[in-house]
Amino acid sequence: MYNKRGQGLSTNAIILIVLGVVVLAVLIIGFTIGWDKIAPWLGEGNNIDTIVTQCNVACSTNSVYDYCSKQRELDDGTRKATTSCATFSVYSPYSQYGIQKCSSISCDFDCESIKIEGKTPVEKDSCTEEEDDITSIAKVEEAGNKCCIANK
């Protein structure tokens, strides 16, 4: 008589198989429903440093399009806003992120062409306390007029 032993899987092999199945499931879900749907679970969703760096590079290379016109989506983890570096630099709700006004680039938008969080600035004589004066990035035809946008 002899002792027959069955060949079994080691614990390490079982752990590797389970990890492989989990990684495969995440890849399948990511590619089928989209990575933006599962991305909030993978990271904090804050891209402020990236936007600040991109705006600084656009300014230092005197890239008028990248600084004035290219739309960038800033996500601070609680809210998202899409606008240009020029607008982020002068609109007070975003001043806390440190996007600097570029003194070497003049954007000169029409007031009506600027959009921030779905809001459009208006051209008028003066801005109220509830409004930001973003005239520095706007072309204002009449002398003394301001480009004003609600800051709340």
PDB file of N, CA and C in Angstrom, residues 29 34 55 72 105 124 128 152:
ATOM      1  N   ILE A  29     -14.536  46.964 -16.363  1.00  0.00           N
ATOM      2  CA  ILE A  29     -15.492  48.011 -15.967  1.00  0.00           C
ATOM      3  C   ILE A  29     -15.020  49.372 -16.464  1.00  0.00           C
ATOM      4  N   GLY A  34     -16.518  53.561 -18.775  1.00  0.00           N
ATOM      5  CA  GLY A  34     -15.741  54.796 -18.835  1.00  0.00           C
ATOM      6  C   GLY A  34     -14.967  55.035 -17.560  1.00  0.00           C
ATOM      7  N   CYS A  55      -0.938  77.012 -16.772  1.00  0.00           N
ATOM      8  CA  CYS A  55      -1.105  78.458 -16.968  1.00  0.00           C
ATOM      9  C   CYS A  55       0.231  79.193 -16.862  1.00  0.00           C
ATOM     10  N   ARG A  72      -9.840  75.271 -19.907  1.00  0.00           N
ATOM     11  CA  ARG A  72      -9.285  74.299 -18.955  1.00  0.00           C
ATOM     12  C   ARG A  72     -10.325  74.024 -17.883  1.00  0.00           C
ATOM     13  N   ILE A 105       1.090  89.073 -21.615  1.00  0.00           N
ATOM     14  CA  ILE A 105       0.067  88.703 -22.603  1.00  0.00           C
ATOM     15  C   ILE A 105      -1.166  89.571 -22.400  1.00  0.00           C
ATOM     16  N   LYS A 124     -20.705  97.555 -18.112  1.00  0.00           N
ATOM     17  CA  LYS A 124     -21.448  98.675 -17.521  1.00  0.00           C
ATOM     18  C   LYS A 124     -20.493  99.688 -16.916  1.00  0.00           C
ATOM     19  N   THR A 128     -20.545  96.315  -8.932  1.00  0.00           N
ATOM     20  CA  THR A 128     -21.019  96.376  -7.552  1.00  0.00           C
ATOM     21  C   THR A 128     -20.122  95.508  -6.673  1.00  0.00           C
ATOM     22  N   LYS A 152     -20.557  85.365  -6.899  1.00  0.00           N
ATOM     23  CA  LYS A 152     -21.149  84.379  -5.992  1.00  0.00           C
ATOM     24  C   LYS A 152     -22.063  83.457  -6.725  1.00  0.00           C
TER      25      LYS A 152
END
